[in-house]
Short mmCIF file of C-alpha atoms and ligand atoms in Angstrom, two decimals:
data_model
loop_
_atom_site.label_atom_id
_atom_site.label_comp_id
_atom_site.label_asym_id
_atom_site.label_seq_id
_atom_site.Cartn_x
_atom_site.Cartn_y
_atom_site.Cartn_z
CA UNK A 1 47.01 -94.47 30.43
CA UNK A 2 50.67 -94.49 29.52
CA UNK A 3 51.78 -90.87 29.39
CA UNK A 4 55.13 -90.24 27.82
CA UNK A 5 57.54 -87.81 26.21
CA UNK A 6 58.03 -88.41 22.47
CA UNK A 7 61.33 -87.03 21.15
CA UNK A 8 60.92 -85.48 17.68
CA UNK A 9 64.02 -86.72 15.85
CA UNK A 10 63.95 -84.11 13.10
CA UNK A 11 67.25 -85.12 11.53
CA UNK A 12 67.88 -85.57 7.83
CA UNK A 13 70.18 -88.58 7.87
CA UNK A 14 70.56 -92.01 9.42
CA UNK A 15 73.98 -91.09 10.85
CA UNK A 16 72.64 -88.01 12.64
CA UNK A 17 69.69 -89.75 14.25
CA UNK A 18 71.68 -92.80 15.32
CA UNK A 19 74.48 -90.75 16.87
CA UNK A 20 71.81 -88.74 18.73
CA UNK A 21 70.19 -91.95 20.05
CA UNK A 22 73.64 -93.33 21.00
CA UNK A 23 73.75 -90.63 23.70
CA UNK A 24 71.03 -92.50 25.59
CA UNK A 25 72.52 -95.41 27.48
CA UNK A 26 70.07 -95.94 30.33
CA UNK A 27 66.75 -95.15 28.71
CA UNK A 28 65.01 -95.74 25.39
CA UNK A 29 62.97 -92.64 24.56
CA UNK A 30 59.79 -92.88 22.48
CA UNK A 31 60.94 -91.47 19.12
CA UNK A 32 59.03 -89.52 16.46
CA UNK A 33 60.19 -90.08 12.89
CA UNK A 34 58.85 -87.53 10.41
CA UNK A 35 58.72 -87.23 6.65
CA UNK A 36 62.22 -85.83 6.20
CA UNK A 37 63.99 -88.74 7.86
CA UNK A 38 61.62 -91.39 6.50
CA UNK A 39 61.86 -90.20 2.90
CA UNK A 40 65.60 -89.59 3.19
CA UNK A 41 66.68 -92.75 4.97
CA UNK A 42 63.85 -95.10 3.94
CA UNK A 43 61.89 -97.68 5.95
CA UNK A 44 65.11 -99.35 7.14
CA UNK A 45 65.66 -96.50 9.58
CA UNK A 46 62.38 -97.45 11.28
CA UNK A 47 63.48 -101.10 11.56
CA UNK A 48 66.89 -100.08 12.88
CA UNK A 49 65.56 -97.75 15.58
CA UNK A 50 62.89 -100.28 16.53
CA UNK A 51 65.55 -103.00 16.84
CA UNK A 52 67.37 -100.76 19.33
CA UNK A 53 64.31 -100.98 21.57
CA UNK A 54 62.62 -97.61 21.00
CA UNK A 55 58.89 -97.13 20.53
CA UNK A 56 58.17 -95.18 17.34
CA UNK A 57 55.59 -92.60 16.30
CA UNK A 58 55.75 -92.47 12.50
CA UNK A 59 54.50 -89.00 11.61
CA UNK A 60 53.66 -89.26 7.90
CA UNK A 61 50.15 -87.70 7.99
CA UNK A 62 48.53 -89.89 5.33
CA UNK A 63 45.73 -88.43 3.19
CA UNK A 64 44.51 -90.19 0.03
CA UNK A 65 41.59 -92.31 -1.17
CA UNK A 66 40.54 -94.99 1.34
CA UNK A 67 41.94 -97.96 -0.59
CA UNK A 68 45.38 -96.37 -0.99
CA UNK A 69 45.56 -95.37 2.67
CA UNK A 70 44.44 -98.85 3.76
CA UNK A 71 47.27 -100.47 1.79
CA UNK A 72 49.86 -97.95 2.95
CA UNK A 73 48.81 -98.44 6.57
CA UNK A 74 49.20 -102.19 6.16
CA UNK A 75 52.83 -101.64 5.15
CA UNK A 76 53.45 -99.26 8.08
CA UNK A 77 51.89 -101.72 10.50
CA UNK A 78 54.28 -104.42 9.29
CA UNK A 79 57.17 -102.09 10.25
CA UNK A 80 56.00 -102.64 13.83
CA UNK A 81 55.62 -98.94 14.65
CA UNK A 82 53.66 -97.97 17.77
CA UNK A 83 51.80 -94.88 16.55
CA UNK A 84 50.95 -93.47 13.10
CA UNK A 85 48.80 -90.60 11.89
CA UNK A 86 46.61 -89.30 9.09
CA UNK A 87 44.58 -86.22 8.20
CA UNK A 88 41.02 -86.28 9.55
CA UNK A 89 40.15 -84.24 6.43
CA UNK A 90 40.31 -87.55 4.51
CA UNK A 91 36.88 -88.20 6.11
CA UNK A 92 35.36 -91.15 7.94
CA UNK A 93 35.68 -93.67 5.09
CA UNK A 94 39.42 -93.03 4.84
CA UNK A 95 39.93 -93.27 8.60
CA UNK A 96 38.01 -96.54 8.82
CA UNK A 97 39.97 -97.98 5.88
CA UNK A 98 43.19 -96.92 7.63
CA UNK A 99 42.16 -98.82 10.75
CA UNK A 100 41.45 -101.93 8.70
CA UNK A 101 44.80 -101.72 6.97
CA UNK A 102 46.64 -101.20 10.25
CA UNK A 103 45.13 -104.15 12.09
CA UNK A 104 47.49 -107.13 12.08
CA UNK A 105 46.39 -110.74 11.74
CA UNK A 106 46.61 -111.21 15.52
CA UNK A 107 44.22 -108.27 16.06
CA UNK A 108 46.89 -105.85 17.37
CA UNK A 109 47.64 -102.54 15.69
CA UNK A 110 49.60 -99.31 16.22
CA UNK A 111 47.76 -96.37 17.77
CA UNK A 112 46.11 -94.27 15.05
CA UNK A 113 46.05 -90.51 15.63
CA UNK A 114 44.39 -87.80 13.51
CA UNK A 115 45.68 -84.40 12.51
CA UNK A 116 42.75 -81.95 12.66
CA UNK A 117 43.60 -78.57 11.13
CA UNK A 118 47.34 -78.01 10.82
CA UNK A 119 48.52 -75.30 13.20
CA UNK A 120 49.93 -73.49 10.15
CA UNK A 121 46.33 -73.03 8.92
CA UNK A 122 44.58 -70.03 10.44
CA UNK A 123 41.00 -68.77 10.25
CA UNK A 124 41.75 -66.57 7.25
CA UNK A 125 43.47 -69.24 5.12
CA UNK A 126 40.86 -71.83 6.07
CA UNK A 127 38.03 -69.54 4.92
CA UNK A 128 39.83 -68.32 1.81
CA UNK A 129 41.43 -71.54 0.54
CA UNK A 130 39.24 -74.29 1.99
CA UNK A 131 35.93 -72.39 2.01
CA UNK A 132 35.32 -73.48 5.61
CA UNK A 133 33.51 -70.61 7.29
CA UNK A 134 33.04 -71.97 10.83
CA UNK A 135 35.33 -70.79 13.69
CA UNK A 136 38.57 -72.80 13.58
CA UNK A 137 38.18 -74.06 17.20
CA UNK A 138 34.82 -75.54 16.29
CA UNK A 139 36.31 -77.15 13.16
CA UNK A 140 39.15 -78.71 15.21
CA UNK A 141 36.68 -80.17 17.74
CA UNK A 142 34.42 -81.45 14.97
CA UNK A 143 37.35 -83.21 13.28
CA UNK A 144 38.35 -84.70 16.65
CA UNK A 145 34.83 -86.05 17.20
CA UNK A 146 34.71 -87.43 13.66
CA UNK A 147 38.04 -89.20 14.26
CA UNK A 148 36.73 -90.63 17.52
CA UNK A 149 33.53 -91.85 15.88
CA UNK A 150 35.59 -93.50 13.13
CA UNK A 151 37.37 -95.52 15.83
CA UNK A 152 40.67 -93.64 16.04
CA UNK A 153 42.64 -93.38 19.27
CA UNK A 154 43.29 -89.64 19.49
CA UNK A 155 44.42 -86.42 17.85
CA UNK A 156 47.51 -84.29 17.51
CA UNK A 157 46.66 -80.90 19.00
CA UNK A 158 48.09 -77.89 20.79
CA UNK A 159 48.40 -78.47 24.55
CA UNK A 160 46.02 -75.50 24.83
CA UNK A 161 43.34 -77.61 23.10
CA UNK A 162 43.96 -80.86 25.00
CA UNK A 163 41.52 -80.12 27.84
CA UNK A 164 38.70 -79.27 25.44
CA UNK A 165 39.38 -82.37 23.29
CA UNK A 166 39.03 -84.52 26.41
CA UNK A 167 35.80 -82.73 27.34
CA UNK A 168 34.33 -83.34 23.90
CA UNK A 169 35.75 -86.80 23.14
CA UNK A 170 36.29 -88.27 26.61
CA UNK A 171 39.33 -88.78 28.83
CA UNK A 172 40.33 -91.99 27.04
CA UNK A 173 40.77 -90.23 23.69
CA UNK A 174 44.48 -89.47 23.39
CA UNK A 175 45.94 -85.99 22.98
CA UNK A 176 49.42 -85.85 21.43
CA UNK A 177 50.76 -82.34 21.84
CA UNK A 178 53.75 -80.54 20.31
CA UNK A 179 54.56 -76.92 21.22
CA UNK A 180 56.24 -77.71 24.54
CA UNK A 181 59.04 -75.59 25.96
CA UNK A 182 60.88 -75.35 29.29
CA UNK A 183 59.89 -72.30 31.35
CA UNK A 184 63.41 -70.90 30.96
CA UNK A 185 63.84 -72.05 27.33
CA UNK A 186 63.83 -70.48 23.88
CA UNK A 187 60.42 -70.66 22.15
CA UNK A 188 61.98 -70.80 18.66
CA UNK A 189 59.25 -70.68 15.99
CA UNK A 190 56.56 -72.14 18.28
CA UNK A 191 54.13 -69.40 19.22
CA UNK A 192 51.63 -70.93 21.62
CA UNK A 193 53.65 -73.05 24.02
CA UNK A 194 53.29 -74.78 27.37
CA UNK A 195 55.82 -76.22 29.79
CA UNK A 196 55.88 -80.00 30.35
CA UNK A 197 54.28 -79.51 33.79
CA UNK A 198 51.48 -77.36 32.35
CA UNK A 199 50.89 -79.94 29.60
CA UNK A 200 50.53 -82.60 32.32
CA UNK A 201 48.10 -80.48 34.32
CA UNK A 202 45.91 -79.80 31.30
CA UNK A 203 45.80 -83.52 30.51
CA UNK A 204 48.11 -84.10 27.51
CA UNK A 205 48.73 -87.82 27.12
CA UNK A 206 51.90 -87.54 25.05
CA UNK A 207 54.07 -84.48 24.52
CA UNK A 208 56.17 -84.23 21.35
CA UNK A 209 59.39 -82.38 22.09
CA UNK A 210 62.11 -81.67 19.53
CA UNK A 211 64.65 -78.88 19.82
CA UNK A 212 64.49 -78.37 23.59
CA UNK A 213 66.02 -81.88 23.73
CA UNK A 214 67.80 -82.40 20.39
CA UNK A 215 69.51 -78.99 20.43
CA UNK A 216 70.32 -78.97 24.16
CA UNK A 217 73.96 -78.93 25.29
CA UNK A 218 73.17 -82.14 27.20
CA UNK A 219 70.25 -83.87 25.43
CA UNK A 220 70.02 -86.72 27.96
CA UNK A 221 69.72 -84.28 30.87
CA UNK A 222 67.12 -82.26 28.93
CA UNK A 223 65.14 -85.44 28.19
CA UNK A 224 65.22 -86.45 31.87
CA UNK A 225 64.13 -82.99 32.99
CA UNK A 226 61.29 -83.00 30.48
CA UNK A 227 60.11 -86.49 31.53
CA UNK A 228 60.33 -85.62 35.24
CA UNK A 229 58.30 -82.42 34.76
CA UNK A 230 55.72 -84.09 32.50
CA UNK A 231 55.29 -87.22 34.60
CA UNK A 232 55.18 -85.15 37.79
CA UNK A 233 57.97 -87.02 39.49
CA UNK A 234 58.77 -85.68 42.93
CA UNK A 235 55.39 -83.98 43.37
O1 C5P B 1 61.47 -78.71 17.95
P1 C5P B 1 60.03 -78.70 18.39
O2 C5P B 1 59.85 -79.09 19.85
O3 C5P B 1 59.31 -77.43 18.04
O4 C5P B 1 59.41 -79.91 17.56
C1 C5P B 1 58.03 -80.19 17.59
C2 C5P B 1 57.70 -81.32 16.64
O5 C5P B 1 56.29 -81.42 16.54
C3 C5P B 1 58.24 -81.11 15.22
O6 C5P B 1 58.55 -82.41 14.70
C4 C5P B 1 57.05 -80.51 14.50
O7 C5P B 1 57.04 -80.81 13.13
C5 C5P B 1 55.88 -81.21 15.19
N1 C5P B 1 54.61 -80.50 15.13
C6 C5P B 1 54.44 -79.20 15.59
N2 C5P B 1 53.22 -78.60 15.51
C7 C5P B 1 52.19 -79.25 15.01
C8 C5P B 1 52.33 -80.56 14.55
C9 C5P B 1 53.58 -81.15 14.63
O8 C5P B 1 55.38 -78.60 16.08
N3 C5P B 1 51.03 -78.67 14.98
#
């Protein structure tokens, strides 16, 4: 299992993200590109960052009819990204079509990760707007199991859910977890957080870390600290 820190590059322009990545001379962090940067800078930003030697998690959360998602995934796969995601709510047929679209002629493909319930959805809004009456924890685990049965590689979840996801779906099913903060850091708008060391202990496979690194006075030092804590170096 290759555990790693994924740096959420939540910038709005090509110039901003490239000057941030220029700070890293000795390492090539795994980078998350989200909707804002992708829609603003276009697919070329993916090619450019990839050409600099970074692995890329393209966080576009696809959700549409199976045929459309299959074709879109085929395009994303040709960008040579390493990880992409979709909404498990698109159901099994959509997830299986996504896998087909992602798989390259040589049989390789990027990792495919599912979003279960967004963390911005709570029990009340899920019941009221989606008419889902089950407890939200049960819904999240059910979506994770459905994603696993469809052949996906893992889910995005809170580090607080990572242990349970592994219990339900097995140790090999990946947990990609945002909501990570240093013990002495500012929580910002994240409410339920864990430190990198806690995320390691609970079994997160990848942590997604944005502002604690991108907004740090010394982003390279913050990245190194985060990686050392998460990978358990020196313990
Ligand atoms: O800056 P921060 O460390 O909070 O960034 C976390 C990243 O993970 C952001 O890109 C955010 O959109 C993403 N994310 C999250 N919570 C989720 C899913 C994704 O914070 N449930």
